[in-house]
CSV table of C-alpha atoms and ligand atoms in Angstrom, one decimal:
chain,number,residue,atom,x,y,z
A,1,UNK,CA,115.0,111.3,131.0
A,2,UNK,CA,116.0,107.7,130.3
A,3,UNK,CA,119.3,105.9,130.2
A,4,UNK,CA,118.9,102.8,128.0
A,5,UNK,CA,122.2,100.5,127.4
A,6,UNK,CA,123.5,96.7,127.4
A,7,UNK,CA,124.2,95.7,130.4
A,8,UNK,CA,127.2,96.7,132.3
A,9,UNK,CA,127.5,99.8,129.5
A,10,UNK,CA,128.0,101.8,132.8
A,11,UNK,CA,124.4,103.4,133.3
A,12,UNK,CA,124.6,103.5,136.7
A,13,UNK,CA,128.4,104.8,136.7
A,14,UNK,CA,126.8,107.5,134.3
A,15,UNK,CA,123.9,108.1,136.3
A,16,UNK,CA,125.2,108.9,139.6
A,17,UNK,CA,127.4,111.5,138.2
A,18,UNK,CA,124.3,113.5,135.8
A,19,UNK,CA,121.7,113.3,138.9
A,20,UNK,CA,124.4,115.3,141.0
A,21,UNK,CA,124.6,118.0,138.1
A,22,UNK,CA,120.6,118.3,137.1
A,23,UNK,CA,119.6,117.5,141.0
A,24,UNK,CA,117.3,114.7,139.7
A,25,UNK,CA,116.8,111.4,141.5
A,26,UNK,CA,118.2,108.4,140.1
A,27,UNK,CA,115.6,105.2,139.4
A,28,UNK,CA,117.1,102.8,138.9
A,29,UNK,CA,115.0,99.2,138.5
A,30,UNK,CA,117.7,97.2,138.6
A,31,UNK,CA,118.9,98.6,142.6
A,32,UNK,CA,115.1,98.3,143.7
A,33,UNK,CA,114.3,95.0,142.8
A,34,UNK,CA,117.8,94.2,144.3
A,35,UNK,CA,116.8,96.0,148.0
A,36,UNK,CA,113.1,94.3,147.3
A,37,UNK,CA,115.2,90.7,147.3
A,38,UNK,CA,117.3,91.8,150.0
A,39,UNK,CA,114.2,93.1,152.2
A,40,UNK,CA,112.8,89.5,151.3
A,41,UNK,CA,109.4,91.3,150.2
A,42,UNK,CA,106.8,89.2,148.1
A,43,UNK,CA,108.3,91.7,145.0
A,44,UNK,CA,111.4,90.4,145.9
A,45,UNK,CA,110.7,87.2,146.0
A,46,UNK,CA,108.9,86.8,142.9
A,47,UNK,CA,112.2,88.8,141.2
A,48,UNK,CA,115.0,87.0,142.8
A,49,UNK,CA,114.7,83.9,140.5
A,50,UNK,CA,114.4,85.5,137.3
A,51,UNK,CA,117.4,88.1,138.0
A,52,UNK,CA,120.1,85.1,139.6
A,53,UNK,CA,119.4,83.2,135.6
A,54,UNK,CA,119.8,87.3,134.1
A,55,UNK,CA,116.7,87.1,132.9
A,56,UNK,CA,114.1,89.5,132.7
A,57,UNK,CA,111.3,90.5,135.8
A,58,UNK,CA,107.5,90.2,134.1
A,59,UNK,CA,106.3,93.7,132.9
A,60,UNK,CA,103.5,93.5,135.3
A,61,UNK,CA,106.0,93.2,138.6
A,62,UNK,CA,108.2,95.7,137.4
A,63,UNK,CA,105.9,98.5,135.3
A,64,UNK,CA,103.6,99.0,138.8
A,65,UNK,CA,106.7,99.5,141.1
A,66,UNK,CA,108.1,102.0,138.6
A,67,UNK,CA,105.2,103.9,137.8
A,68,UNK,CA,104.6,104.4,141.7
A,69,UNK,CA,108.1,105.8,142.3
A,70,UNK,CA,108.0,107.9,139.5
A,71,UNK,CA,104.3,109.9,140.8
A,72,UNK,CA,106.1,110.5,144.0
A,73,UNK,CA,106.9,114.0,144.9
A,74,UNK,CA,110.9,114.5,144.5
A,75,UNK,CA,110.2,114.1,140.8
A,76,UNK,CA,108.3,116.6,139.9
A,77,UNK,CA,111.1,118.8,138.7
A,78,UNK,CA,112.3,115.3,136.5
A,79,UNK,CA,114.0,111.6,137.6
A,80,UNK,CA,116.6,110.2,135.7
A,81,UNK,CA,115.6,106.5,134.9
A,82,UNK,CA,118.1,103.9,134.3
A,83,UNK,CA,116.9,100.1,133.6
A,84,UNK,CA,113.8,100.8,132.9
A,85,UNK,CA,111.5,100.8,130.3
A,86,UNK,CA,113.1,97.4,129.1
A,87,UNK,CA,110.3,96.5,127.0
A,88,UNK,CA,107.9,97.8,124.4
A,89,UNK,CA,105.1,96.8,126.9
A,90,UNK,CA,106.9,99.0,129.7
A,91,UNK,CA,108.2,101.5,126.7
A,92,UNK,CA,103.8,102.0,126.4
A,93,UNK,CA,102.7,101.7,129.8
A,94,UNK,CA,105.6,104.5,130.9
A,95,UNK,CA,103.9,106.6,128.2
A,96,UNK,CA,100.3,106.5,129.2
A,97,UNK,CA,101.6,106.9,132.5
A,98,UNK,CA,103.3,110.4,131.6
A,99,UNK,CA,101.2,111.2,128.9
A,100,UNK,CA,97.9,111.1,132.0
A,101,UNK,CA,100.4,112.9,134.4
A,102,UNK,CA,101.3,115.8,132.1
A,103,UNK,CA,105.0,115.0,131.4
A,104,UNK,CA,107.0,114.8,128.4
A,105,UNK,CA,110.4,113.1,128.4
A,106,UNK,CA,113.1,115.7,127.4
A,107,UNK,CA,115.7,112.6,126.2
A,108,UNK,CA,116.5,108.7,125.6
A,109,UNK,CA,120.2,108.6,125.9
A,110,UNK,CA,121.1,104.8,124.5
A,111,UNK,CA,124.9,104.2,125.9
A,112,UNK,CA,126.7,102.5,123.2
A,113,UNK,CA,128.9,99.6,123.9
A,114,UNK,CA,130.0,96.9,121.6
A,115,UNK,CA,128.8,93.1,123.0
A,116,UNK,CA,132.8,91.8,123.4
A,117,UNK,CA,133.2,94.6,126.0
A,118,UNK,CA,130.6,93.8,128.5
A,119,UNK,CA,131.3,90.1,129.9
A,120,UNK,CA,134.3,91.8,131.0
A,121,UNK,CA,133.2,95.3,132.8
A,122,UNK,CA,130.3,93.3,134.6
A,123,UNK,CA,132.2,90.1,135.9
A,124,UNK,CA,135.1,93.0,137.1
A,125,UNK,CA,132.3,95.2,138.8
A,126,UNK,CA,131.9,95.9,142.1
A,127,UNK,CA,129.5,98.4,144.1
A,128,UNK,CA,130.0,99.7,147.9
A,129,UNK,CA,127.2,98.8,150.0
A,130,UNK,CA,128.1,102.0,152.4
A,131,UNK,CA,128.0,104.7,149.9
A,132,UNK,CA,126.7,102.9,146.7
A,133,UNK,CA,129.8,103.6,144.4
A,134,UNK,CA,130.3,101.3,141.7
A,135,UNK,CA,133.7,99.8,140.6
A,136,UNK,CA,135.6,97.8,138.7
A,137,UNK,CA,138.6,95.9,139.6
A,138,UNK,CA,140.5,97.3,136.3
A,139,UNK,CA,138.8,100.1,135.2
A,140,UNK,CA,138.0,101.8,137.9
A,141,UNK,CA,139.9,100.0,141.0
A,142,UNK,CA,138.6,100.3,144.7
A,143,UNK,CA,140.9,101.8,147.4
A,144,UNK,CA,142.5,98.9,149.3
A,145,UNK,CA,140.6,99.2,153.0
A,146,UNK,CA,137.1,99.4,151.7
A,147,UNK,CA,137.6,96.1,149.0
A,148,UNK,CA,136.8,93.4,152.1
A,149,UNK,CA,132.9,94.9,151.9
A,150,UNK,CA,132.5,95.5,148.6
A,151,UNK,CA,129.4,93.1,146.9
A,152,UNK,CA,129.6,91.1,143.2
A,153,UNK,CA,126.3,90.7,142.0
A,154,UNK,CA,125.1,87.5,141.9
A,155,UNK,CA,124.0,88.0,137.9
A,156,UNK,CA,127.5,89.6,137.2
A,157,UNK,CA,129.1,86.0,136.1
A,158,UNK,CA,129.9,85.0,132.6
A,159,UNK,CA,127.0,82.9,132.1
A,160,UNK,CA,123.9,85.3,133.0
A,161,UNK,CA,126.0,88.4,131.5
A,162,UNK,CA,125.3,86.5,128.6
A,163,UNK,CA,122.0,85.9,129.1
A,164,UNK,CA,121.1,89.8,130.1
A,165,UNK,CA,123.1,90.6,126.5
A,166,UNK,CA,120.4,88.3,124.8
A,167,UNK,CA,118.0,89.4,126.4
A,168,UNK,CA,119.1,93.7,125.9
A,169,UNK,CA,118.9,92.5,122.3
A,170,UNK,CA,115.2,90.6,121.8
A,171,UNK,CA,113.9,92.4,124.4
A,172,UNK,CA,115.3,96.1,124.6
A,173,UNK,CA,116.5,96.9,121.5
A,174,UNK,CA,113.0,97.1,120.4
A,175,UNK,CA,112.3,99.8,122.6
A,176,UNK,CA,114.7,102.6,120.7
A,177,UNK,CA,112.5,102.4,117.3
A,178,UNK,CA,109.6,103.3,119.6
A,179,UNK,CA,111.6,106.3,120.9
A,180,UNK,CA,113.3,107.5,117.7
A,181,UNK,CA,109.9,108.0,116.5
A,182,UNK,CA,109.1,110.1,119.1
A,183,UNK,CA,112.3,112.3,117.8
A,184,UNK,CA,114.3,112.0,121.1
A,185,UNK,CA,116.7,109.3,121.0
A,186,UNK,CA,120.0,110.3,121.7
A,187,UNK,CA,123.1,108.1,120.9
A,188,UNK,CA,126.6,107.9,122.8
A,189,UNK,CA,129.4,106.1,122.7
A,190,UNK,CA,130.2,104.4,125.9
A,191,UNK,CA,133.7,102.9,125.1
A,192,UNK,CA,136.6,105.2,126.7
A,193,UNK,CA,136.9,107.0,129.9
A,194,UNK,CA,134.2,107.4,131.7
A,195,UNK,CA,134.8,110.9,132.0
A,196,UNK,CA,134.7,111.6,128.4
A,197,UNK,CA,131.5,109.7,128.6
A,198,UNK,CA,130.0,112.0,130.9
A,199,UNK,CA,131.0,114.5,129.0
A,200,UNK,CA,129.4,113.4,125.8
A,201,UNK,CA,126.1,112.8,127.6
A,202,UNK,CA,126.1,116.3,129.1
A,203,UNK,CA,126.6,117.8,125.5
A,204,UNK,CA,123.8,116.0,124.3
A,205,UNK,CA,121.9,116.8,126.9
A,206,UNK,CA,122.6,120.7,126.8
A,207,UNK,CA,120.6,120.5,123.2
A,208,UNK,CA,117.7,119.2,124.6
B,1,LIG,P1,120.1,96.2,136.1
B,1,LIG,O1,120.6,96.4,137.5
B,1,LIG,O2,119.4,97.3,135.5
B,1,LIG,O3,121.3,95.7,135.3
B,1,LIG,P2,121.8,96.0,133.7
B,1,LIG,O4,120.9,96.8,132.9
B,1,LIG,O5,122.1,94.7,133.3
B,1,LIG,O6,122.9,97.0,133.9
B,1,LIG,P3,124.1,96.9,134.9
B,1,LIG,O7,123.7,97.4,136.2
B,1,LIG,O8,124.7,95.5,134.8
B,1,LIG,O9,125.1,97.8,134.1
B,1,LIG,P4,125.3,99.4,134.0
B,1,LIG,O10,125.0,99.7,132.6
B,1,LIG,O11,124.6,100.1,135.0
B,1,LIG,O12,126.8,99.5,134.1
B,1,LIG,P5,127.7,100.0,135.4
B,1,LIG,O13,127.7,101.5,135.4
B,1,LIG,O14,127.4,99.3,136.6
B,1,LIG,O15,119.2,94.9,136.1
B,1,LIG,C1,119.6,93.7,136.7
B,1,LIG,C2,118.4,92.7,136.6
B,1,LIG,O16,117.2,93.2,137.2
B,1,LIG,C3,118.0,92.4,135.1
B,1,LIG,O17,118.8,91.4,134.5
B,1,LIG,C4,116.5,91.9,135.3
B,1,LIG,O18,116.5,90.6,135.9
B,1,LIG,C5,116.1,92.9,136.4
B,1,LIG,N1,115.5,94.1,135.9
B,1,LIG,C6,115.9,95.4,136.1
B,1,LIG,N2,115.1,96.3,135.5
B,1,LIG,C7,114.2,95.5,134.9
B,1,LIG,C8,113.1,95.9,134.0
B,1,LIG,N3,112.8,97.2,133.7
B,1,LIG,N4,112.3,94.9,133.5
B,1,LIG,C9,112.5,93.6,133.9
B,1,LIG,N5,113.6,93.2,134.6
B,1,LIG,C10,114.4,94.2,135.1
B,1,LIG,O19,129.2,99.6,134.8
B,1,LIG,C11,129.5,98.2,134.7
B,1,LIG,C12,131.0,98.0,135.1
B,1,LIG,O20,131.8,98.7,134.1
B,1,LIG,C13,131.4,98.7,136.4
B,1,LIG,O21,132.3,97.9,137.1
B,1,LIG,C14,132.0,100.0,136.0
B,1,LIG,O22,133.0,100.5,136.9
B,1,LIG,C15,132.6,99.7,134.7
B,1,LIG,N6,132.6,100.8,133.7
B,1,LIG,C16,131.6,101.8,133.6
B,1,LIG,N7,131.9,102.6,132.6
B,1,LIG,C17,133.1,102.2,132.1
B,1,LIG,C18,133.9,102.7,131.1
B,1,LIG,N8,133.6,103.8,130.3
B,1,LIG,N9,135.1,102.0,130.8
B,1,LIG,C19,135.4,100.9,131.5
B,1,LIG,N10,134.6,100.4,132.5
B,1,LIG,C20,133.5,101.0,132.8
């Protein structure tokens, strides 16, 4: 399945809590072009750039390393996917991928949040580098003795949230057309606890 969403509409919050229940792995493009950047690989060289301005990494960079993780072995029983496809190029190239491979995509769950709420839940986030738990220094506050590690990403300020939430909209958006024709588009509503959230995912998820 896919989790598609503006950014900072709490994907990876959402993910890391439905992985644990369906025993899936969690892909997210986002955290391995980070570790490629931090590893200083030639991916993450080529990426760093374009993800510091919160713009987008070309389809050709990011459709390869995606497609590779996904033929590995721990996902034969199913991998979540959150971040990617981001395009309709990657949308296509995901589905001639699975299409070869055998594999139909149970659900596209689209996490709906409204644009004046995500400035706000990205520039508050912060993740753990220990145990990769994601925060937020309102929402979701960090106990006191771990906050001296925690990490704010270097595309979580105003100015490139604002970018990515252009970019969702030229560039993504176009993507849920592709998958509503395909009949499995799901829609949630991301605003409110992030329990409830979970909660309204799982439901829509027991349908499938
Ligand atoms: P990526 O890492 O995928 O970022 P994103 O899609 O912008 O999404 P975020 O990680 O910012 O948000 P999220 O929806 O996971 O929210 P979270 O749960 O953390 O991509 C980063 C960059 O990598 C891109 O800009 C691009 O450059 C590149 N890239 C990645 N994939 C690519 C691709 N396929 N093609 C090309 N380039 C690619 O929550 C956010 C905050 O809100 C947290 O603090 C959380 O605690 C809080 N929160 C969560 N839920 C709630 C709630 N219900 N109420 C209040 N607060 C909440």
């Amino acid at each position: 399945m896919i989790l598609v969403g503006p950014p900072g509409a709490g994907k990876g919050t959402q993910a890391s809590r439905l992985v644990a229940t369906y025993n899936i792995p969690h892909i997210s493009s986002g955290d391995m072009l980070r570790a490629a950047v931090k590893e200083g690989t030639k991916l993450g060289v080529e990426a760093d750039g374009y993800m510091k301005a919160g713009k987008l990494v070309p389809d050709e960079v990011v459709i390869g390393m995606i497609l590779e993780r996904v033929a590995k072995d721990d996902c034969k029983n199913g991998f979540m996917l959150d971040g990617f496809p981001r395009t309709r190029p990657q949308a296509q190239a995901l589905d001639q991928a699975l299409t070869k491979a055998g594999v139909a995509l149970d659900a596209v769950v689209l996490i709906e949040v409204p644009d004046s709420l995500l400035i706000e839940r990205a520039v508050g986030r912060r993740s753990d580098p220990e145990t990769g738990t994601i925060y937020h220094l309102t929402y979701n506050p960090p106990p006191a003795e771990i906050v001296g590690r925690l990490v704010h990403r270097k595309d979580d300020t105003e100015e490139a949230v604002k970018v990515r939430t252009e970019k969702y909209h030229s560039e993504t958006a176009p993507i849920i057309p592709f998958y509503m024709e395909k009949g499995i588009l799901r829609r949630v509503d991301g605003v409110g606890n992030p329990d409830d959230i979970t909660q309204r995912i799982t439901a829509v998820l027991n349908d499938v």
